[in-house]
């Protein structure tokens, strides 16, 4: 057994705690869940327990170490629930352990199809070749299906690319899923025919387990080409299953993931969780809270997510980063410069603030994106 | 619309941050996801946005506040994924917000069946009326199905109550699920017939989405009466679905939940997450890291979990708390005194340390539990 994947940890030992013992504890905890001295089999110690490859002090943050542990691919059972478990199951309950990197060999990557559309497929879907995408969200919760459908139509008439449900829009009595999806899809399709630009509507799939596939099937029947999902609300492997079964695009929402990012000493970094893991689960686009918005990611964290979504990863197609949250049009030139063209900008509430007419606001949104690309090409970015 | 559930937060505003604005931000973020001034409908502001009922300074921890916000039950769509989302979806990515309590009205509770066995049903299953239960885990990962089955048999011969798979035992090539379950169940059943005590084997259900029900069905066919699940690895509502469909007992493992507990200013407290929410999902027993073990819960946190699992909650049956992790027999008297009889003690590795013969160690485990109850009744506890 020589085929291993590597987990890279940032470890911050407490007072009097030894980093080597801490790392050894992790390698045991995430596999055999017992002390090494109780294990009689040298084969288990050699092949199942994680193998510590390196432990080095870090300059930043002080008092922390970077450790690499190699786990045999077979401990994952080649399944996402158990991969998640080996990564951060029990140690989530410990302290000051942060997963900062992940290197997965082809043998493991081959198990997952990843994004079915990828960046190229999403670009074909919205017929946008050269620029970042313009995305918005239907809100607020409490609006009628008809009111949301009018918003979606205005966005499509303004030439936007993707309009998704807010991820809190479920199957509430005041806005039933089927009525919302049928109306929004109909209005967006009609507007897209008028403009000639194929704006797409992505409904939010958020149902009890036994109704998830009925929601997917209804959406597909209505002609929907993509959906929004929250992997931590539904289960990461449930999303993987849906994305393999249904030939539409999947956009991931980071709901409930944030406890991993709150304390930068403990959790999985956004690039691993919202980047690599969501991509493994088949997400073609992954939403994250942009720096400077109403959440608190740093510039480096945002760039690392972008890299994790786009970089080569076995046979898996690259996925679109979707920075979002409290953004305005004024930030687009800077974002295009920093993030590059293979990015989708999600502006929800900020777009409503741009102009009372959402069609006008959307036209301005798309124009700002196009200008940012032209300026950048001309060296004015 | 007057039917609401109450979320109780501990809020710790940053320097210069106003607690009322912070709380108002939460009530908006978890529902409409936009600023109030952009919402034209007073009905949405009144009925959909959370209603702040109280904000009071806390003596402990200093600089924090206790806030109560009431949300209309209909925003949950009466579904666990959306309930989780309203509770901690977007605000998971914010900072210094902790859910410390939850009050759910009957209208919402009526939606979920909860534990199918409950404490009374689990007691009937293992024919133990009066004392805490003796539970162990099959380990280490890497052992053959035959080796694990021998362990399970020894535990049953020693008179233990429940022997569960380690939650890292999935369907690995070196220990296939079906072979493990068939062998362990057969050996435990045989030993139970010999002792007259119905020791039960709970296999770990951890498969890709499309194989979960096949695993459940196989286990049930083998005569298994209970299973282990990790709600945060599989999806909380997936567990709810399985627990409603299959008439066996469900024991929950807290894998991947721990980022909620690391920083006591941000996340959901263990009592809400491992107590109330896991109980809503139908778990009859909920494992948590006991204080003083190799994890870091406090005595108060453990007692609060016990309360959340056992206290009246609509029509839902109470569930067994299962303190676990780095425990030894020496702690049993103290635990019985503090936690009471409706508790299940999970000792895994510690039991192997007790005696090389697991049957002998188990007998000692059960004896220690019985003695702790006798001593307590006699006022010697």
mmCIF file of N, CA and C in Angstrom, chain B residues 6-92:
data_model
loop_
_atom_site.group_PDB
_atom_site.id
_atom_site.type_symbol
_atom_site.label_atom_id
_atom_site.label_comp_id
_atom_site.label_asym_id
_atom_site.label_seq_id
_atom_site.Cartn_x
_atom_site.Cartn_y
_atom_site.Cartn_z
ATOM 1 N N UNK B 6 -38.074 30.767 18.684
ATOM 2 C CA UNK B 6 -37.152 31.737 19.275
ATOM 3 C C UNK B 6 -35.727 31.191 19.212
ATOM 4 N N UNK B 7 -34.827 32.010 18.689
ATOM 5 C CA UNK B 7 -33.410 31.683 18.725
ATOM 6 C C UNK B 7 -32.749 32.603 19.737
ATOM 7 N N UNK B 8 -31.990 32.012 20.646
ATOM 8 C CA UNK B 8 -31.292 32.800 21.663
ATOM 9 C C UNK B 8 -29.809 32.835 21.303
ATOM 10 N N UNK B 9 -29.309 34.046 21.123
ATOM 11 C CA UNK B 9 -27.915 34.231 20.726
ATOM 12 C C UNK B 9 -27.101 34.819 21.870
ATOM 13 N N UNK B 10 -25.837 34.449 21.898
ATOM 14 C CA UNK B 10 -24.848 35.210 22.665
ATOM 15 C C UNK B 10 -24.071 36.026 21.633
ATOM 16 N N UNK B 11 -24.127 37.336 21.761
ATOM 17 C CA UNK B 11 -23.476 38.217 20.789
ATOM 18 C C UNK B 11 -22.306 38.940 21.451
ATOM 19 N N UNK B 12 -21.190 38.984 20.751
ATOM 20 C CA UNK B 12 -20.011 39.674 21.288
ATOM 21 C C UNK B 12 -19.561 40.706 20.259
ATOM 22 N N UNK B 13 -20.097 41.925 20.349
ATOM 23 C CA UNK B 13 -19.765 42.932 19.339
ATOM 24 C C UNK B 13 -18.277 43.272 19.376
ATOM 25 N N UNK B 14 -17.724 43.565 18.219
ATOM 26 C CA UNK B 14 -16.334 44.015 18.147
ATOM 27 C C UNK B 14 -16.220 45.466 18.596
ATOM 28 N N UNK B 15 -14.993 45.966 18.611
ATOM 29 C CA UNK B 15 -14.767 47.355 19.030
ATOM 30 C C UNK B 15 -15.578 48.284 18.129
ATOM 31 N N UNK B 16 -16.347 49.163 18.721
ATOM 32 C CA UNK B 16 -17.119 50.137 17.954
ATOM 33 C C UNK B 16 -18.373 49.569 17.321
ATOM 34 N N UNK B 17 -18.629 48.271 17.533
ATOM 35 C CA UNK B 17 -19.817 47.657 16.936
ATOM 36 C C UNK B 17 -20.970 47.765 17.925
ATOM 37 N N UNK B 18 -22.142 48.077 17.415
ATOM 38 C CA UNK B 18 -23.320 48.268 18.245
ATOM 39 C C UNK B 18 -24.113 46.968 18.295
ATOM 40 N N UNK B 19 -24.439 46.507 19.492
ATOM 41 C CA UNK B 19 -25.086 45.200 19.613
ATOM 42 C C UNK B 19 -26.478 45.194 18.982
ATOM 43 N N UNK B 20 -27.174 46.318 19.035
ATOM 44 C CA UNK B 20 -28.506 46.339 18.419
ATOM 45 C C UNK B 20 -28.419 46.246 16.899
ATOM 46 N N UNK B 21 -27.453 46.952 16.336
ATOM 47 C CA UNK B 21 -27.255 46.862 14.883
ATOM 48 C C UNK B 21 -26.819 45.450 14.496
ATOM 49 N N UNK B 22 -25.960 44.838 15.335
ATOM 50 C CA UNK B 22 -25.498 43.476 15.081
ATOM 51 C C UNK B 22 -26.675 42.502 15.076
ATOM 52 N N UNK B 23 -27.562 42.662 16.051
ATOM 53 C CA UNK B 23 -28.701 41.763 16.170
ATOM 54 C C UNK B 23 -29.689 41.987 15.024
ATOM 55 N N UNK B 24 -29.905 43.236 14.696
ATOM 56 C CA UNK B 24 -30.783 43.556 13.564
ATOM 57 C C UNK B 24 -30.201 42.969 12.274
ATOM 58 N N UNK B 25 -28.885 43.045 12.137
ATOM 59 C CA UNK B 25 -28.219 42.465 10.973
ATOM 60 C C UNK B 25 -28.466 40.969 10.866
ATOM 61 N N UNK B 26 -28.453 40.282 11.990
ATOM 62 C CA UNK B 26 -28.713 38.838 11.997
ATOM 63 C C UNK B 26 -30.149 38.550 11.562
ATOM 64 N N UNK B 27 -31.091 39.295 12.143
ATOM 65 C CA UNK B 27 -32.507 39.072 11.825
ATOM 66 C C UNK B 27 -32.785 39.275 10.333
ATOM 67 N N UNK B 28 -32.025 40.169 9.699
ATOM 68 C CA UNK B 28 -32.157 40.403 8.254
ATOM 69 C C UNK B 28 -31.396 39.330 7.462
ATOM 70 N N UNK B 29 -30.159 39.079 7.869
ATOM 71 C CA UNK B 29 -29.275 38.163 7.135
ATOM 72 C C UNK B 29 -29.865 36.758 7.030
ATOM 73 N N UNK B 30 -30.500 36.312 8.105
ATOM 74 C CA UNK B 30 -30.986 34.932 8.134
ATOM 75 C C UNK B 30 -32.338 34.772 7.440
ATOM 76 N N UNK B 31 -32.870 35.872 6.919
ATOM 77 C CA UNK B 31 -34.175 35.792 6.253
ATOM 78 C C UNK B 31 -34.103 36.452 4.870
ATOM 79 N N UNK B 32 -34.165 37.769 4.851
ATOM 80 C CA UNK B 32 -34.273 38.472 3.571
ATOM 81 C C UNK B 32 -32.922 38.715 2.889
ATOM 82 N N UNK B 33 -31.819 38.583 3.649
ATOM 83 C CA UNK B 33 -30.482 38.782 3.095
ATOM 84 C C UNK B 33 -30.316 40.127 2.387
ATOM 85 N N UNK B 34 -30.908 41.156 2.918
ATOM 86 C CA UNK B 34 -30.687 42.494 2.359
ATOM 87 C C UNK B 34 -31.025 43.557 3.408
ATOM 88 N N UNK B 35 -30.606 44.781 3.123
ATOM 89 C CA UNK B 35 -30.854 45.869 4.055
ATOM 90 C C UNK B 35 -32.341 46.210 4.101
ATOM 91 N N UNK B 36 -32.803 46.604 5.289
ATOM 92 C CA UNK B 36 -34.221 46.885 5.489
ATOM 93 C C UNK B 36 -34.713 48.024 4.595
ATOM 94 N N UNK B 37 -33.852 49.018 4.340
ATOM 95 C CA UNK B 37 -34.313 50.183 3.577
ATOM 96 C C UNK B 37 -34.624 49.842 2.121
ATOM 97 N N UNK B 38 -34.136 48.687 1.655
ATOM 98 C CA UNK B 38 -34.421 48.282 0.274
ATOM 99 C C UNK B 38 -35.710 47.469 0.170
ATOM 100 N N UNK B 39 -36.314 47.177 1.316
ATOM 101 C CA UNK B 39 -37.513 46.340 1.315
ATOM 102 C C UNK B 39 -38.749 47.221 1.332
ATOM 103 N N UNK B 40 -39.522 47.154 0.271
ATOM 104 C CA UNK B 40 -40.678 48.030 0.150
ATOM 105 C C UNK B 40 -41.899 47.546 0.913
ATOM 106 N N UNK B 41 -41.925 46.267 1.253
ATOM 107 C CA UNK B 41 -43.131 45.687 1.826
ATOM 108 C C UNK B 41 -43.077 45.658 3.348
ATOM 109 N N UNK B 42 -44.051 46.316 3.983
ATOM 110 C CA UNK B 42 -44.068 46.299 5.446
ATOM 111 C C UNK B 42 -44.434 44.904 5.947
ATOM 112 N N UNK B 43 -45.169 44.137 5.122
ATOM 113 C CA UNK B 43 -45.517 42.781 5.542
ATOM 114 C C UNK B 43 -44.258 41.912 5.644
ATOM 115 N N UNK B 44 -43.339 42.083 4.708
ATOM 116 C CA UNK B 44 -42.087 41.315 4.770
ATOM 117 C C UNK B 44 -41.275 41.743 5.993
ATOM 118 N N UNK B 45 -41.214 43.034 6.228
ATOM 119 C CA UNK B 45 -40.471 43.509 7.398
ATOM 120 C C UNK B 45 -41.089 42.991 8.698
ATOM 121 N N UNK B 46 -42.410 42.906 8.733
ATOM 122 C CA UNK B 46 -43.082 42.471 9.962
ATOM 123 C C UNK B 46 -43.084 40.952 10.133
ATOM 124 N N UNK B 47 -43.301 40.236 9.044
ATOM 125 C CA UNK B 47 -43.569 38.802 9.179
ATOM 126 C C UNK B 47 -42.380 37.913 8.841
ATOM 127 N N UNK B 48 -41.488 38.371 7.977
ATOM 128 C CA UNK B 48 -40.398 37.498 7.520
ATOM 129 C C UNK B 48 -39.107 37.786 8.275
ATOM 130 N N UNK B 49 -38.764 39.049 8.376
ATOM 131 C CA UNK B 49 -37.551 39.422 9.122
ATOM 132 C C UNK B 49 -37.736 39.027 10.587
ATOM 133 N N UNK B 50 -36.672 38.492 11.192
ATOM 134 C CA UNK B 50 -36.748 38.108 12.593
ATOM 135 C C UNK B 50 -37.085 39.300 13.483
ATOM 136 N N UNK B 51 -37.863 39.014 14.526
ATOM 137 C CA UNK B 51 -38.330 40.058 15.434
ATOM 138 C C UNK B 51 -37.490 40.013 16.715
ATOM 139 N N UNK B 52 -36.775 41.088 16.983
ATOM 140 C CA UNK B 52 -35.920 41.127 18.175
ATOM 141 C C UNK B 52 -36.785 41.299 19.413
ATOM 142 N N UNK B 53 -36.684 40.326 20.316
ATOM 143 C CA UNK B 53 -37.530 40.360 21.513
ATOM 144 C C UNK B 53 -36.793 40.879 22.742
ATOM 145 N N UNK B 54 -35.482 40.703 22.762
ATOM 146 C CA UNK B 54 -34.720 41.147 23.937
ATOM 147 C C UNK B 54 -33.241 41.197 23.598
ATOM 148 N N UNK B 55 -32.554 42.153 24.187
ATOM 149 C CA UNK B 55 -31.087 42.207 24.153
ATOM 150 C C UNK B 55 -30.630 42.652 25.539
ATOM 151 N N UNK B 56 -29.897 41.798 26.204
ATOM 152 C CA UNK B 56 -29.458 42.121 27.559
ATOM 153 C C UNK B 56 -27.974 41.821 27.725
ATOM 154 N N UNK B 57 -27.257 42.688 28.454
ATOM 155 C CA UNK B 57 -25.832 42.408 28.684
ATOM 156 C C UNK B 57 -25.653 41.167 29.567
ATOM 157 N N UNK B 58 -24.583 40.429 29.309
ATOM 158 C CA UNK B 58 -24.269 39.232 30.093
ATOM 159 C C UNK B 58 -23.129 39.539 31.057
ATOM 160 N N UNK B 59 -23.238 39.010 32.268
ATOM 161 C CA UNK B 59 -22.122 39.158 33.205
ATOM 162 C C UNK B 59 -20.954 38.288 32.730
ATOM 163 N N UNK B 60 -21.297 37.108 32.237
ATOM 164 C CA UNK B 60 -20.296 36.142 31.769
ATOM 165 C C UNK B 60 -20.674 35.676 30.377
ATOM 166 N N UNK B 61 -19.812 35.668 29.382
ATOM 167 C CA UNK B 61 -18.509 36.321 29.385
ATOM 168 C C UNK B 61 -18.652 37.829 29.192
ATOM 169 N N UNK B 62 -17.764 38.578 29.751
ATOM 170 C CA UNK B 62 -17.839 40.035 29.698
ATOM 171 C C UNK B 62 -17.840 40.552 28.268
ATOM 172 N N UNK B 63 -18.578 41.642 28.045
ATOM 173 C CA UNK B 63 -18.624 42.226 26.706
ATOM 174 C C UNK B 63 -19.601 41.526 25.778
ATOM 175 N N UNK B 64 -20.306 40.522 26.300
ATOM 176 C CA UNK B 64 -21.267 39.794 25.471
ATOM 177 C C UNK B 64 -22.694 40.122 25.894
ATOM 178 N N UNK B 65 -23.623 39.815 24.996
ATOM 179 C CA UNK B 65 -25.036 40.073 25.234
ATOM 180 C C UNK B 65 -25.830 38.806 24.932
ATOM 181 N N UNK B 66 -26.988 38.729 25.552
ATOM 182 C CA UNK B 66 -27.939 37.668 25.252
ATOM 183 C C UNK B 66 -29.077 38.303 24.476
ATOM 184 N N UNK B 67 -29.365 37.777 23.297
ATOM 185 C CA UNK B 67 -30.432 38.343 22.475
ATOM 186 C C UNK B 67 -31.420 37.251 22.086
ATOM 187 N N UNK B 68 -32.684 37.612 22.053
ATOM 188 C CA UNK B 68 -33.716 36.680 21.593
ATOM 189 C C UNK B 68 -34.355 37.227 20.322
ATOM 190 N N UNK B 69 -34.377 36.410 19.295
ATOM 191 C CA UNK B 69 -35.023 36.802 18.050
ATOM 192 C C UNK B 69 -36.072 35.750 17.705
ATOM 193 N N UNK B 70 -37.265 36.238 17.346
ATOM 194 C CA UNK B 70 -38.373 35.336 17.015
ATOM 195 C C UNK B 70 -38.564 35.314 15.498
ATOM 196 N N UNK B 71 -38.534 34.113 14.936
ATOM 197 C CA UNK B 71 -38.734 33.944 13.493
ATOM 198 C C UNK B 71 -40.038 33.194 13.273
ATOM 199 N N UNK B 72 -40.736 33.568 12.234
ATOM 200 C CA UNK B 72 -41.970 32.849 11.946
ATOM 201 C C UNK B 72 -41.649 31.424 11.501
ATOM 202 N N UNK B 73 -42.428 30.459 11.998
ATOM 203 C CA UNK B 73 -42.151 29.049 11.669
ATOM 204 C C UNK B 73 -42.167 28.803 10.163
ATOM 205 N N UNK B 74 -42.938 29.572 9.415
ATOM 206 C CA UNK B 74 -43.066 29.278 7.985
ATOM 207 C C UNK B 74 -41.769 29.534 7.213
ATOM 208 N N UNK B 75 -40.866 30.352 7.743
ATOM 209 C CA UNK B 75 -39.613 30.580 7.002
ATOM 210 C C UNK B 75 -38.771 29.309 6.928
ATOM 211 N N UNK B 76 -38.993 28.360 7.838
ATOM 212 C CA UNK B 76 -38.223 27.103 7.828
ATOM 213 C C UNK B 76 -38.700 26.144 6.750
ATOM 214 N N UNK B 77 -39.833 26.440 6.099
ATOM 215 C CA UNK B 77 -40.448 25.510 5.150
ATOM 216 C C UNK B 77 -40.699 24.153 5.822
ATOM 217 N N UNK B 78 -40.667 24.123 7.137
ATOM 218 C CA UNK B 78 -40.879 22.891 7.901
ATOM 219 C C UNK B 78 -39.953 21.768 7.415
ATOM 220 N N UNK B 79 -38.714 22.156 7.126
ATOM 221 C CA UNK B 79 -37.721 21.189 6.622
ATOM 222 C C UNK B 79 -36.388 21.466 7.316
ATOM 223 N N UNK B 80 -35.674 20.407 7.646
ATOM 224 C CA UNK B 80 -34.420 20.579 8.390
ATOM 225 C C UNK B 80 -33.348 21.369 7.637
ATOM 226 N N UNK B 81 -33.160 21.156 6.312
ATOM 227 C CA UNK B 81 -32.114 21.958 5.656
ATOM 228 C C UNK B 81 -32.363 23.460 5.809
ATOM 229 N N UNK B 82 -33.603 23.887 5.656
ATOM 230 C CA UNK B 82 -33.894 25.308 5.772
ATOM 231 C C UNK B 82 -33.936 25.752 7.239
ATOM 232 N N UNK B 83 -34.308 24.880 8.160
ATOM 233 C CA UNK B 83 -34.206 25.247 9.580
ATOM 234 C C UNK B 83 -32.737 25.510 9.932
ATOM 235 N N UNK B 84 -31.848 24.595 9.521
ATOM 236 C CA UNK B 84 -30.405 24.788 9.743
ATOM 237 C C UNK B 84 -29.940 26.105 9.138
ATOM 238 N N UNK B 85 -30.453 26.404 7.977
ATOM 239 C CA UNK B 85 -30.059 27.621 7.279
ATOM 240 C C UNK B 85 -30.484 28.871 8.032
ATOM 241 N N UNK B 86 -31.737 28.892 8.512
ATOM 242 C CA UNK B 86 -32.198 30.058 9.278
ATOM 243 C C UNK B 86 -31.401 30.165 10.579
ATOM 244 N N UNK B 87 -31.076 29.023 11.168
ATOM 245 C CA UNK B 87 -30.320 29.063 12.419
ATOM 246 C C UNK B 87 -28.918 29.608 12.210
ATOM 247 N N UNK B 88 -28.168 29.039 11.247
ATOM 248 C CA UNK B 88 -26.750 29.395 11.220
ATOM 249 C C UNK B 88 -26.138 29.362 9.823
ATOM 250 N N UNK B 89 -26.958 29.511 8.772
ATOM 251 C CA UNK B 89 -26.440 29.446 7.402
ATOM 252 C C UNK B 89 -25.454 30.555 7.100
ATOM 253 N N UNK B 90 -25.948 31.739 6.798
ATOM 254 C CA UNK B 90 -25.047 32.851 6.476
ATOM 255 C C UNK B 90 -24.249 33.347 7.670
ATOM 256 N N UNK B 91 -24.874 33.401 8.832
ATOM 257 C CA UNK B 91 -24.134 33.977 9.972
ATOM 258 C C UNK B 91 -22.991 33.074 10.415
ATOM 259 N N UNK B 92 -22.949 31.835 9.944
ATOM 260 C CA UNK B 92 -21.763 31.016 10.237
ATOM 261 C C UNK B 92 -20.515 31.714 9.731
#
